[in-house]
Short mmCIF file of C-alpha atoms and ligand atoms in Angstrom, two decimals:
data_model
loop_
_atom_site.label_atom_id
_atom_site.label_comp_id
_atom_site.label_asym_id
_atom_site.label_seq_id
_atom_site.Cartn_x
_atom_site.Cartn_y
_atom_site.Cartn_z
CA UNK X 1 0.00 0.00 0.00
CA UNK X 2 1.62 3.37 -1.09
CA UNK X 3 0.96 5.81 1.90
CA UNK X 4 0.39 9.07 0.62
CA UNK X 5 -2.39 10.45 3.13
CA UNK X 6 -2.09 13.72 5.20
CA UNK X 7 -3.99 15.23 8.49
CA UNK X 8 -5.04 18.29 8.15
CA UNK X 9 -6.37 20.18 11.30
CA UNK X 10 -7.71 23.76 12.19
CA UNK X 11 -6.84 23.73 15.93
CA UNK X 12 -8.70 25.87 19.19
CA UNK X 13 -12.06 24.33 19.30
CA UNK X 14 -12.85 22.59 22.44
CA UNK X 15 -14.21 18.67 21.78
CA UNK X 16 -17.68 17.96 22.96
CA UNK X 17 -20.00 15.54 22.50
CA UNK X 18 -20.06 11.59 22.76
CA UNK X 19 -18.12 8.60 20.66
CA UNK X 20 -18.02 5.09 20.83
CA UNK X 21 -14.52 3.03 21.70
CA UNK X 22 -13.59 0.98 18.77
CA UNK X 23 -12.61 -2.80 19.22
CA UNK X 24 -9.09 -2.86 20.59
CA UNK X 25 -6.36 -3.59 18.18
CA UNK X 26 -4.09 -5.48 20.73
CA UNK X 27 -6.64 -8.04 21.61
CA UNK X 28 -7.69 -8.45 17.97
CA UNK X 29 -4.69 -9.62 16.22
CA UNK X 30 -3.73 -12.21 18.56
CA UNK X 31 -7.00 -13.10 18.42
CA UNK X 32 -7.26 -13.79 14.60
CA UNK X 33 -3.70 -15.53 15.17
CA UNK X 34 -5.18 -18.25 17.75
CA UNK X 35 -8.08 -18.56 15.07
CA UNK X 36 -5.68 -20.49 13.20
CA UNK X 37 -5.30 -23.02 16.18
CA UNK X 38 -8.80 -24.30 14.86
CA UNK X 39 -9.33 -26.09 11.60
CA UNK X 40 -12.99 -24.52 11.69
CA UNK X 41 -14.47 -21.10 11.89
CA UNK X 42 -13.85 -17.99 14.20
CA UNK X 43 -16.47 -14.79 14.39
CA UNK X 44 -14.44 -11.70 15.98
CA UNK X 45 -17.70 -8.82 16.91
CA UNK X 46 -16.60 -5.49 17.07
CA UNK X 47 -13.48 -5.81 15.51
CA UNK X 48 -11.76 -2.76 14.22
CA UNK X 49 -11.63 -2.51 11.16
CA UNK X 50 -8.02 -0.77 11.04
CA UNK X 51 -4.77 -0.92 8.66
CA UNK X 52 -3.32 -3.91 11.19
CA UNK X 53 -6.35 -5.57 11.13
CA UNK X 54 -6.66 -5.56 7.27
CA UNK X 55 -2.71 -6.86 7.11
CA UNK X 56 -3.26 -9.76 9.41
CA UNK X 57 -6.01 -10.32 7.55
CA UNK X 58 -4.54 -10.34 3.66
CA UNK X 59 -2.09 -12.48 6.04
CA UNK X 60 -4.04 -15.22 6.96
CA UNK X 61 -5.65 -15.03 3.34
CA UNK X 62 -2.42 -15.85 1.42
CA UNK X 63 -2.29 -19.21 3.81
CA UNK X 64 -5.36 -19.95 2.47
CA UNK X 65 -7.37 -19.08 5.05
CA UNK X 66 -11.43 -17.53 4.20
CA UNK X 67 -12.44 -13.74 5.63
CA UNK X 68 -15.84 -12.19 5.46
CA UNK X 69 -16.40 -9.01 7.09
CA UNK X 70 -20.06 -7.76 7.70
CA UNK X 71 -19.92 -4.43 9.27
CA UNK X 72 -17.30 -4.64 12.33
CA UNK X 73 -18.12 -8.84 12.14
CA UNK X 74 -15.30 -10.78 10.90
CA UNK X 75 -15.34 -14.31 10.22
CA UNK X 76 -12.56 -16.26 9.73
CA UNK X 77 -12.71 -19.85 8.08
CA UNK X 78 -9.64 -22.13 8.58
CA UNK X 79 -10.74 -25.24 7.95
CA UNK X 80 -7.98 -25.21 5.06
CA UNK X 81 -4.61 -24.29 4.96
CA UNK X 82 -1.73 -24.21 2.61
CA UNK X 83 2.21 -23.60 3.26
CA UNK X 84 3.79 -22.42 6.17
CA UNK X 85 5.34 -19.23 4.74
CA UNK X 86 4.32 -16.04 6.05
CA UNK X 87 4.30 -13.46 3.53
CA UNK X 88 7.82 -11.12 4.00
CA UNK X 89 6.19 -7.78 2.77
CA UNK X 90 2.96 -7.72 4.74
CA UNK X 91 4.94 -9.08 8.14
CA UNK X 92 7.75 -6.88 7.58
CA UNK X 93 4.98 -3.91 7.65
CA UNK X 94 3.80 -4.82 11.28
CA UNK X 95 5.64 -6.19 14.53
CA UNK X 96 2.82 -8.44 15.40
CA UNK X 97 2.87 -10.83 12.58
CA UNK X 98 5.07 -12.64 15.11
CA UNK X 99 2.22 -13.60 17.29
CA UNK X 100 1.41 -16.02 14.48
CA UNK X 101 4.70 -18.28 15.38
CA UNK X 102 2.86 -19.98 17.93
CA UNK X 103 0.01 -20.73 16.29
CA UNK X 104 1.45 -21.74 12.81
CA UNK X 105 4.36 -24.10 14.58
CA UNK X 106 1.12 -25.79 16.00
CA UNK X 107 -1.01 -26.22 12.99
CA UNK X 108 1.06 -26.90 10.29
CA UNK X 109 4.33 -28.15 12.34
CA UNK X 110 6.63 -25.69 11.20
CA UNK X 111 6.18 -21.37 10.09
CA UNK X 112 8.89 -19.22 7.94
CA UNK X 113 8.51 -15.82 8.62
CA UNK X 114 10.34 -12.26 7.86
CA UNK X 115 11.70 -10.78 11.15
CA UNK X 116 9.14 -8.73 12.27
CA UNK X 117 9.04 -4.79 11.55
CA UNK X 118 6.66 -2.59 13.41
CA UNK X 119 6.95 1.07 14.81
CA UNK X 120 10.32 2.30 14.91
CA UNK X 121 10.28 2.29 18.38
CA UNK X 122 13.86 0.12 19.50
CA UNK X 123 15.25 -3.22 18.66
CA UNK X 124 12.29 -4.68 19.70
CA UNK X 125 13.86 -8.29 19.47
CA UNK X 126 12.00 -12.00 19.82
CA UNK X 127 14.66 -13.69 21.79
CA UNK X 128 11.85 -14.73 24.28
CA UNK X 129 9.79 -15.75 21.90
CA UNK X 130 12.06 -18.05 20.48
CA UNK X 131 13.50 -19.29 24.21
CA UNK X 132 9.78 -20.52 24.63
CA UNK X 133 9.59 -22.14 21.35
CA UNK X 134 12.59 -24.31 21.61
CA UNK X 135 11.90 -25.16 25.42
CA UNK X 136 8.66 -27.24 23.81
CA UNK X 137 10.80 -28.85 20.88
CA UNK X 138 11.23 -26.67 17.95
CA UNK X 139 14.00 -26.28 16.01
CA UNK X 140 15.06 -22.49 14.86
CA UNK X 141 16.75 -21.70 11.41
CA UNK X 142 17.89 -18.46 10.67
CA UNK X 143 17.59 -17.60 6.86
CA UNK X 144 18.28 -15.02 4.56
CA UNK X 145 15.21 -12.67 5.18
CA UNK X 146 13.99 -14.10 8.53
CA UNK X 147 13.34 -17.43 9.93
CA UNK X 148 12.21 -20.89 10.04
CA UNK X 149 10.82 -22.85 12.99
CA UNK X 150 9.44 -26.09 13.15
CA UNK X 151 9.00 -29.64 14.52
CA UNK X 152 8.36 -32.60 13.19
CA UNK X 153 6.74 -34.07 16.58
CA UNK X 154 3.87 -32.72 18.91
CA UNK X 155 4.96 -29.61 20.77
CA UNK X 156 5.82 -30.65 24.63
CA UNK X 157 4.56 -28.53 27.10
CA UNK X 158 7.17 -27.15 29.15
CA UNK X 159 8.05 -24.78 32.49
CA UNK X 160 8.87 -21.11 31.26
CA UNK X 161 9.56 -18.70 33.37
CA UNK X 162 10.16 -14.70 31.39
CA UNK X 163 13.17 -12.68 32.39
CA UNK X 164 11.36 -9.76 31.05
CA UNK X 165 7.66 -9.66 31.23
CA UNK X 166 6.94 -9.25 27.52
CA UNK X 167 3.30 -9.01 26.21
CA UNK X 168 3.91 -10.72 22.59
CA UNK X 169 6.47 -13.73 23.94
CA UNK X 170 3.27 -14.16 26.37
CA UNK X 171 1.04 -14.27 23.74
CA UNK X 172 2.88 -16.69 21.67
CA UNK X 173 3.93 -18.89 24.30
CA UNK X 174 0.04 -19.27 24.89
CA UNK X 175 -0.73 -20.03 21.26
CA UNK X 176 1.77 -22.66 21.44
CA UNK X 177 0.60 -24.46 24.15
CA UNK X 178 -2.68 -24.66 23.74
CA UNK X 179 -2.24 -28.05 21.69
CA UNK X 180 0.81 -28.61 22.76
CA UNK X 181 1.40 -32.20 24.55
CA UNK X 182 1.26 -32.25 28.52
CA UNK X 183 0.98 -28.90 30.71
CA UNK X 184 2.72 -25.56 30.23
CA UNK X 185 3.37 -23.23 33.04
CA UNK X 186 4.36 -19.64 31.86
CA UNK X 187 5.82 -17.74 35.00
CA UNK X 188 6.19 -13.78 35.09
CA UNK X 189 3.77 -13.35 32.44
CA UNK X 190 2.69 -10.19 31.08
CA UNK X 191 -0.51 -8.52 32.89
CA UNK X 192 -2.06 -6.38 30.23
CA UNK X 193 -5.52 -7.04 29.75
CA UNK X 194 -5.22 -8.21 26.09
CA UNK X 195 -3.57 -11.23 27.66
CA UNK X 196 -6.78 -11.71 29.85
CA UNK X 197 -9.01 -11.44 27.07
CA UNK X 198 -6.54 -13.63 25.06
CA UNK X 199 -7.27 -16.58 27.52
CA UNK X 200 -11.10 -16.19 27.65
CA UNK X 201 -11.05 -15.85 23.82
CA UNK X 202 -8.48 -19.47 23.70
CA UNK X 203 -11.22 -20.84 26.32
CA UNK X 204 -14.03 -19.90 24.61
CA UNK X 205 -12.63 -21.81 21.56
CA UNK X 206 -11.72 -24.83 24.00
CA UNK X 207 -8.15 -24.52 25.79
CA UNK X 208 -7.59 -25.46 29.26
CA UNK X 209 -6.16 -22.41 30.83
CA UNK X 210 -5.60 -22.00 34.67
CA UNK X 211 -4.21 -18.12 37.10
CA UNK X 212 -5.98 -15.74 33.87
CA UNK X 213 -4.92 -12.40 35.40
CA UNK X 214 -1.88 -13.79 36.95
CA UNK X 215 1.93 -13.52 36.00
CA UNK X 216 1.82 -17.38 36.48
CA UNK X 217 -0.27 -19.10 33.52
CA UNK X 218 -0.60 -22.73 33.36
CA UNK X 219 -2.03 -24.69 29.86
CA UNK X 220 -3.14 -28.14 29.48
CA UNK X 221 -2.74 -29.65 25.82
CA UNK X 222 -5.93 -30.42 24.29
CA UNK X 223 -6.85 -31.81 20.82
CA UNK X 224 -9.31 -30.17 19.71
CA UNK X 225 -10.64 -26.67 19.70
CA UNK X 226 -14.35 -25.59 18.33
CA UNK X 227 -15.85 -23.11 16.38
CA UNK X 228 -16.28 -20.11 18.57
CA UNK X 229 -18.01 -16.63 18.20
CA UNK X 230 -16.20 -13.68 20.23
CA UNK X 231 -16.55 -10.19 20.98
CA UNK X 232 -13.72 -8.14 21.00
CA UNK X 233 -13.07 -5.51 23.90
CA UNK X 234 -12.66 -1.91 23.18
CA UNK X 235 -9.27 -0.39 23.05
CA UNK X 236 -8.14 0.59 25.94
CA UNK X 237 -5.38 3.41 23.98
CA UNK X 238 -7.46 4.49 21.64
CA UNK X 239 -10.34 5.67 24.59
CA UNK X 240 -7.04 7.47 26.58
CA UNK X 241 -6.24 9.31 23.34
CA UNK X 242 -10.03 10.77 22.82
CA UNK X 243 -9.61 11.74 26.71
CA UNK X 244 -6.50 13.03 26.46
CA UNK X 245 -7.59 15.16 23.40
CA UNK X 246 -10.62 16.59 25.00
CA UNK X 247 -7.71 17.08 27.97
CA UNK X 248 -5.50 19.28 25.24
CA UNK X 249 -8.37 20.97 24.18
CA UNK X 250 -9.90 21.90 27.77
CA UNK X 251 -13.12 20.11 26.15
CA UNK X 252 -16.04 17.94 27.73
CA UNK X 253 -16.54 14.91 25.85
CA UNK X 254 -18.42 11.32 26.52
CA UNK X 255 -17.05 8.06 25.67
CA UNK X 256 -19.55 4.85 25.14
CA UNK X 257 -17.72 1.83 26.22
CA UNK X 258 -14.64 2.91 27.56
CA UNK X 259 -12.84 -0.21 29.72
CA UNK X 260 -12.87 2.38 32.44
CA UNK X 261 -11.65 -0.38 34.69
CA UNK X 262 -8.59 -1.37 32.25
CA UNK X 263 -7.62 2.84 32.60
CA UNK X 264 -6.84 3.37 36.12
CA UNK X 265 -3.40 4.90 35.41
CA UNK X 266 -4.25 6.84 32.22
CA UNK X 267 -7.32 8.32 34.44
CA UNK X 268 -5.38 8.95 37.20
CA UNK X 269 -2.46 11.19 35.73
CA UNK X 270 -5.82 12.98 33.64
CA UNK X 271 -6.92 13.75 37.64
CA UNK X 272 -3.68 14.56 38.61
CA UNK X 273 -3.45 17.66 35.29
CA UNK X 274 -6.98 18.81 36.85
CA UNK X 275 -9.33 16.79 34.80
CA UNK X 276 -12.74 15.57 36.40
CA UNK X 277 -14.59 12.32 35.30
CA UNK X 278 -17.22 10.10 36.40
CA UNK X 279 -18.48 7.06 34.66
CA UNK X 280 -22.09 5.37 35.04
CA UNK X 281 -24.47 3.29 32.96
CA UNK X 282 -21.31 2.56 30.68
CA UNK X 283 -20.69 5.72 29.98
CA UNK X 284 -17.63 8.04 30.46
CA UNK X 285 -18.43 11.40 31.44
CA UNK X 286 -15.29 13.90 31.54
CA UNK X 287 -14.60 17.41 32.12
CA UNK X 288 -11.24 18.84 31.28
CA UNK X 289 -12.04 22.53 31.81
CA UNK X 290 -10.49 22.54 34.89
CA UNK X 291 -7.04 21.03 33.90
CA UNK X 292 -4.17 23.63 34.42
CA UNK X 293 -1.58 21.61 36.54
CA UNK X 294 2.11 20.06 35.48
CA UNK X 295 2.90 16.53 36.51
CA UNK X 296 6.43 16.28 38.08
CA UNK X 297 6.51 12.77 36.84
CA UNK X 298 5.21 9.92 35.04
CA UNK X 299 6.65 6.81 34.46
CA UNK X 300 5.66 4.38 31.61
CA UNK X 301 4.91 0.80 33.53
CA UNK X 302 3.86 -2.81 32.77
CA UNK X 303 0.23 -2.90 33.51
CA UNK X 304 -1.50 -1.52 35.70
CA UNK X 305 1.42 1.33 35.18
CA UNK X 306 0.73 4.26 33.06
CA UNK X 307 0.96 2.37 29.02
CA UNK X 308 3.99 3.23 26.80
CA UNK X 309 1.46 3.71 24.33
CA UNK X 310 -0.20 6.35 26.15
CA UNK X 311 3.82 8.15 26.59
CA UNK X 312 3.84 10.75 23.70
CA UNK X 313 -0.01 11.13 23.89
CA UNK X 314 -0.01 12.25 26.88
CA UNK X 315 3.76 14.31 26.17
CA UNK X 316 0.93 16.79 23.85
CA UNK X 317 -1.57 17.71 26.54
CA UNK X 318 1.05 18.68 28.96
CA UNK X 319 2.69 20.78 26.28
CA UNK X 320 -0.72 22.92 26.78
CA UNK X 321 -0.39 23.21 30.57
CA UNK X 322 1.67 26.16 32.14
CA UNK X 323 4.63 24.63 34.16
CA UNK X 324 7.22 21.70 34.46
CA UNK X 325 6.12 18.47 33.49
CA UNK X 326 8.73 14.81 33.19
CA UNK X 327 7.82 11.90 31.58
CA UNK X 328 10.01 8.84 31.92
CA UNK X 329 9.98 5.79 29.37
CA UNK X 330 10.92 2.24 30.95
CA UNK X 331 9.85 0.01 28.71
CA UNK X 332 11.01 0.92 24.97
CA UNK X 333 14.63 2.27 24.24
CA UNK X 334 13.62 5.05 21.46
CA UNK X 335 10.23 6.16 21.84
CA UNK X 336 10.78 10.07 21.85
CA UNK X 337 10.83 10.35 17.89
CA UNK X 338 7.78 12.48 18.01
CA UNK X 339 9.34 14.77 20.05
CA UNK X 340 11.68 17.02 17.23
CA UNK X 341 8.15 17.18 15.70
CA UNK X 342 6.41 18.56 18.51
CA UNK X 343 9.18 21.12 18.44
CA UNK X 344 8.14 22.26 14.93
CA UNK X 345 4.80 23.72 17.12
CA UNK X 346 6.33 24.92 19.08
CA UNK X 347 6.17 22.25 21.97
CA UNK X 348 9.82 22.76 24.32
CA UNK X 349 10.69 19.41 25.29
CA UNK X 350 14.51 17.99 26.15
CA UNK X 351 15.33 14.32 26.19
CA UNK X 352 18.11 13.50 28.24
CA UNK X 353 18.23 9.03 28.30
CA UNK X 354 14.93 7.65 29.51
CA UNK X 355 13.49 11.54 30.52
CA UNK X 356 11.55 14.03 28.66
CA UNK X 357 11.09 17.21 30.15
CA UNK X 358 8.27 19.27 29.12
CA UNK X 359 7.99 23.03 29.48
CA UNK X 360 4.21 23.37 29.07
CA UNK X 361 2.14 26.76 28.45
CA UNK X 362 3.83 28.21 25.57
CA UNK X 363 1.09 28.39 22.86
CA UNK X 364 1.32 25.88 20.03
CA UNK X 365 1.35 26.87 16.72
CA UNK X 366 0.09 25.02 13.87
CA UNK X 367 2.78 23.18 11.68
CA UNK X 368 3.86 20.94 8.65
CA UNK X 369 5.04 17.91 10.62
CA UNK X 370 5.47 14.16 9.99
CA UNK X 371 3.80 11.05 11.45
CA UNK X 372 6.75 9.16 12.02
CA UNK X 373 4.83 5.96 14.20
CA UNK X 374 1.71 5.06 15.78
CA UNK X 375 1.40 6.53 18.54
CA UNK X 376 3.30 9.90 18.07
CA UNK X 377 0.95 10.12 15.10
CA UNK X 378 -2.38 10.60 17.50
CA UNK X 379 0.08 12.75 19.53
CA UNK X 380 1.04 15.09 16.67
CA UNK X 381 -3.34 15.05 16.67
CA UNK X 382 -3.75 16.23 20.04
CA UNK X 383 -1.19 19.11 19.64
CA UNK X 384 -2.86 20.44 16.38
CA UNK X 385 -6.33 20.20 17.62
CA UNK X 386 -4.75 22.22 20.78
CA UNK X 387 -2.66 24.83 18.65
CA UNK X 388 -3.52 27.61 16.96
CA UNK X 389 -4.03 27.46 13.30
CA UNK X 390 -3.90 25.08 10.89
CA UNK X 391 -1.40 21.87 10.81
CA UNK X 392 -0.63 18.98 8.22
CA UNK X 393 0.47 15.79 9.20
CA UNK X 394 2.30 13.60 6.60
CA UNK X 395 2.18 9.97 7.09
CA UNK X 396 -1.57 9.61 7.40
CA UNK X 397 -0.94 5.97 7.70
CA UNK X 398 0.61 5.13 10.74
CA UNK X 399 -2.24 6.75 12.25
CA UNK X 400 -4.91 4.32 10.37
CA UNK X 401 -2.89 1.39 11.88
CA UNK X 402 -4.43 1.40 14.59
CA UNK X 403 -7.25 3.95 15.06
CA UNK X 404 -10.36 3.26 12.81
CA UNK X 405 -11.48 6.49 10.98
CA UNK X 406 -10.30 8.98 13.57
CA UNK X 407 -11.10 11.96 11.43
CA UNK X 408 -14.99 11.27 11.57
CA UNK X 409 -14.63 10.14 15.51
CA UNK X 410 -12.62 14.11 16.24
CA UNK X 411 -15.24 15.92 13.50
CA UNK X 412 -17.93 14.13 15.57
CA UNK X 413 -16.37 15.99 18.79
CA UNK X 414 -16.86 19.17 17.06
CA UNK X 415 -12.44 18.93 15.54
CA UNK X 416 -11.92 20.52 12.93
CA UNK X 417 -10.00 17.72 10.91
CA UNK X 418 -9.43 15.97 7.52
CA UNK X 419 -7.46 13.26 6.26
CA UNK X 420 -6.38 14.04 2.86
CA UNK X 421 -5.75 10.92 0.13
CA UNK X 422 -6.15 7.96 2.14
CA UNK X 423 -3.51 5.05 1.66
CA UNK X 424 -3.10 3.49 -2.10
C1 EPZ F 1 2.91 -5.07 22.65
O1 EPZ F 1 4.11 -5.05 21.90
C2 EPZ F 1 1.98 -4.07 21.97
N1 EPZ F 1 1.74 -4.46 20.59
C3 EPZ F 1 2.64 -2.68 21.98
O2 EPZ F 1 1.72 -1.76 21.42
C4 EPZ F 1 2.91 -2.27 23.43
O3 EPZ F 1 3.58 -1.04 23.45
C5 EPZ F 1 3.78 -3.35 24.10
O4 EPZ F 1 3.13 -4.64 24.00
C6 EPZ F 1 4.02 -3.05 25.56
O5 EPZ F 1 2.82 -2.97 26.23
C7 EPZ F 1 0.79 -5.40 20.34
O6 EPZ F 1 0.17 -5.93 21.24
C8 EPZ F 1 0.54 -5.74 18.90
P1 EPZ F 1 6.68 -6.44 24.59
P2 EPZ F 1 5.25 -6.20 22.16
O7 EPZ F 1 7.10 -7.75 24.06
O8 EPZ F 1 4.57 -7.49 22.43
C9 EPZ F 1 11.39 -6.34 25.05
C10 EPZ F 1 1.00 -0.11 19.93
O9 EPZ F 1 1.29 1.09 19.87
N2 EPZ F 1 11.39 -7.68 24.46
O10 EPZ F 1 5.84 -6.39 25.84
O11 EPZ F 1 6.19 -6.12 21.04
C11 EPZ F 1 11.03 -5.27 24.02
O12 EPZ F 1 12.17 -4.89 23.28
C12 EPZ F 1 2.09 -1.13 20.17
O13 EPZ F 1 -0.16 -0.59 19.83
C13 EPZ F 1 12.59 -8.40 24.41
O14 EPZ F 1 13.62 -7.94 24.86
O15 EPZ F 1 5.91 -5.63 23.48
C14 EPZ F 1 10.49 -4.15 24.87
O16 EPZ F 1 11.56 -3.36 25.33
C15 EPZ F 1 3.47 -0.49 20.20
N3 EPZ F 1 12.59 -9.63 23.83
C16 EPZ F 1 9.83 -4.87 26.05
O17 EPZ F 1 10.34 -6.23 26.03
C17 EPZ F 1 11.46 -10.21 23.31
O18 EPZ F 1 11.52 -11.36 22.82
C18 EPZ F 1 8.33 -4.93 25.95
O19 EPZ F 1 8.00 -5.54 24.75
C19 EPZ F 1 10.26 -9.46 23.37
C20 EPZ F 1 10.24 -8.20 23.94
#
């Protein structure tokens, strides 16, 4: 896909109004990746219908496998598959097509994949992945563009226990063991909630799974799996980035469906800059007229901790509040790359190692910037909608990758905003 799609944005108007959270992205693809566990049919509701999505997708298609969206209702057929090669473009366009390791090394005995590419956010290497992997039996080949993995016998379920708490080597290690032979023990697990809802969803379809919500997971081997119907949560970072653009804007804004109880740390720092909130009937009801303080420091955290992904988003609104404001990233080596771009409107920000210190209060100005990832794409968002005058932000697509038609969910909240040429 040739990405040739800009943001533009008229900033100053304070959002209002009420949106609905899309289907998290982070619980979806490692959901359509255990779908292959299954030689029958999955149905993921409320799945987002974003550029990740649409990759795993044309993914799982070139293995042969059937898709049928209807609406946000995605079915996924793989009662046949063919080959074991993942295609190298579309997983060298996204980090997580190495969730489907576990589950291809279990279907078809053996997967060859690119290594995986992703958000330029550090080495982000699969080591663990691979330590889990060859603790149940499989053998790991390094080739030109990537690697092979396979084994010619039953996986073995195995005792793992994670020097690093990583969510994906989690994931995988899951997907593996699910028909793996014996019981699997996974110790210091990751605790974000996608790994919760990964273990319902792999229950729901059949797997044995014991301590969901722990750091200690334990998985007896079955068989066989069934056809399963699931609904996927909303996304837990995309309902932080509406609040913290109503934040940047000082706006009042409702959001339908928000996992208010998978936010606690997001919500709390929002409280902590002044913001006021309440949530009933499903609803959450905010009010960020009142936010005017700094934050002497946040630190990103495993869950519950304040999210990584949440880091530069948040970075933007305190860029609009008077004062000295730190944010320190623990968990990925080189995620400040939004930050010379905030710096092009004006934002004052210095990174020295894991701190960014933010001088908030000077008045941004709108700017030609560039997207340059994810998540510093919905933060270069927040700073135009809170600057004055008009911005354009090249690189339209790393935004789509993971928030589903953002312009019409901001224009809804009274934004002014338009994405120019969507991707080819
Ligand atoms: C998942 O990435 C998410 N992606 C990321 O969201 C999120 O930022 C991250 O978890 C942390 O919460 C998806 O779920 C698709 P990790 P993942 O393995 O699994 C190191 C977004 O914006 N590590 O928990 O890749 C790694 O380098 C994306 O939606 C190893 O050293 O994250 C990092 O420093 C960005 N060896 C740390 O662990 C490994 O084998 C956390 O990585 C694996 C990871």
């Amino acid at each position: 896909m040739q990405p040739v799609g800009e943001i533009w944005i008229k900033g100053g108007t304070p959002l209002s109004g009420q949106v609905s959270v899309q289907g998290s992205k982070n619980a979806a693809l490692p959901m359509m990746a255990a779908a292959l566990l299954h030689d029958g049919k999955t149905v993921l509701h409320h799945c987002p219908r974003i550029a990740d999505v649409l990759v795993m997708e044309q993914i799982l298609n070139r293995l042969g496998v059937k898709t049928r969206w209807q609406d946000h209702t995605l079915e996924i057929d793989c009662r046949k598959i063919v080959g074991y090669e993942i295609d190298n473009e579309l997983a060298g366009s996204m980090r997580s097509s190495v969730i489907l390791m576990g589950s291809m090394i279990s279907r078809q005995g053996q997967v060859k994949i690119a290594y995986p590419g992703g958000c330029t956010i550090g080495k982000r290497p699969i080591d663990l992945h691979l330590k889990v992997f060859q603790n149940m039996g499989v053998n790991i080949r390094e080739e030109e563009k990537g690697l092979w993995a396979g084994s010619s016998t039953r996986l073995q379920g195995t005792t793992v226990e994670f020097p690093v708490s990583s969510v994906g080597a989690t994931e995988n290690a899951l997907l593996a063991a699910v028909k793996a032979k014996g019981e699997t023990v996974l110790k210091n697990c990751a605790l974000e909630p996608e790994i919760r809802h990964l273990c319902y969803f792999l229950q729901a379809m059949g797997a044995e799974i014991g301590g969901i919500g722990t750091d200690t997971l334990w998985i007896r081997g079955v068989c066989t799996l069934r056809d399963v119907e699931y609904t996927v949560p909303p996304d837990r970072i995309v309902a932080g980035t509406c609040l913290y653009a109503a934040a940047a804007t000082r706006g009042k804004i409702v959001l339908e469906h928000a996992p208010v109880e998978e936010m606690e740390a997001v919500l709390q720092v929002y409280e902590k800059m002044g913001g006021q909130w309440v949530c009933n009937s499903g609803k959450l009801k905010t009010d960020a007229r009142e936010i005017r303080y700094p934050v002497s420091l946040t630190e990103t955290a495993r869950y519950p901790g304040f999210p990584t992904d949440m880091q530069s988003i948040l970075m933007a609104v305190l860029l609009t509040v008077p004062g000295e404001s730190r944010i320190r990233e623990t968990i990925f080596e080189d995620r400040y790359k939004v930050v010379p771009e905030l710096a092009r409107m004006g934002g004052c920000i210095a990174v020295t190692g894991k701190d960014a210190w933010i001088r908030g209060g000077i008045p941004l100005c709108g700017a030609k910037v560039k997207a340059l990832e994810l998540r510093g794409a919905a933060a270069l968002v927040i700073a135009a909608l809170a600057a004055e005058g008009e911005s354009l932000i090249s690189n339209s697509h790393f935004l789509e990758r993971g928030y589903e038609e953002f312009e019409n969910v901001i224009s809804k909240l009274g934004g002014k905003i338009e994405i120019r040429g969507k991707m080819g």
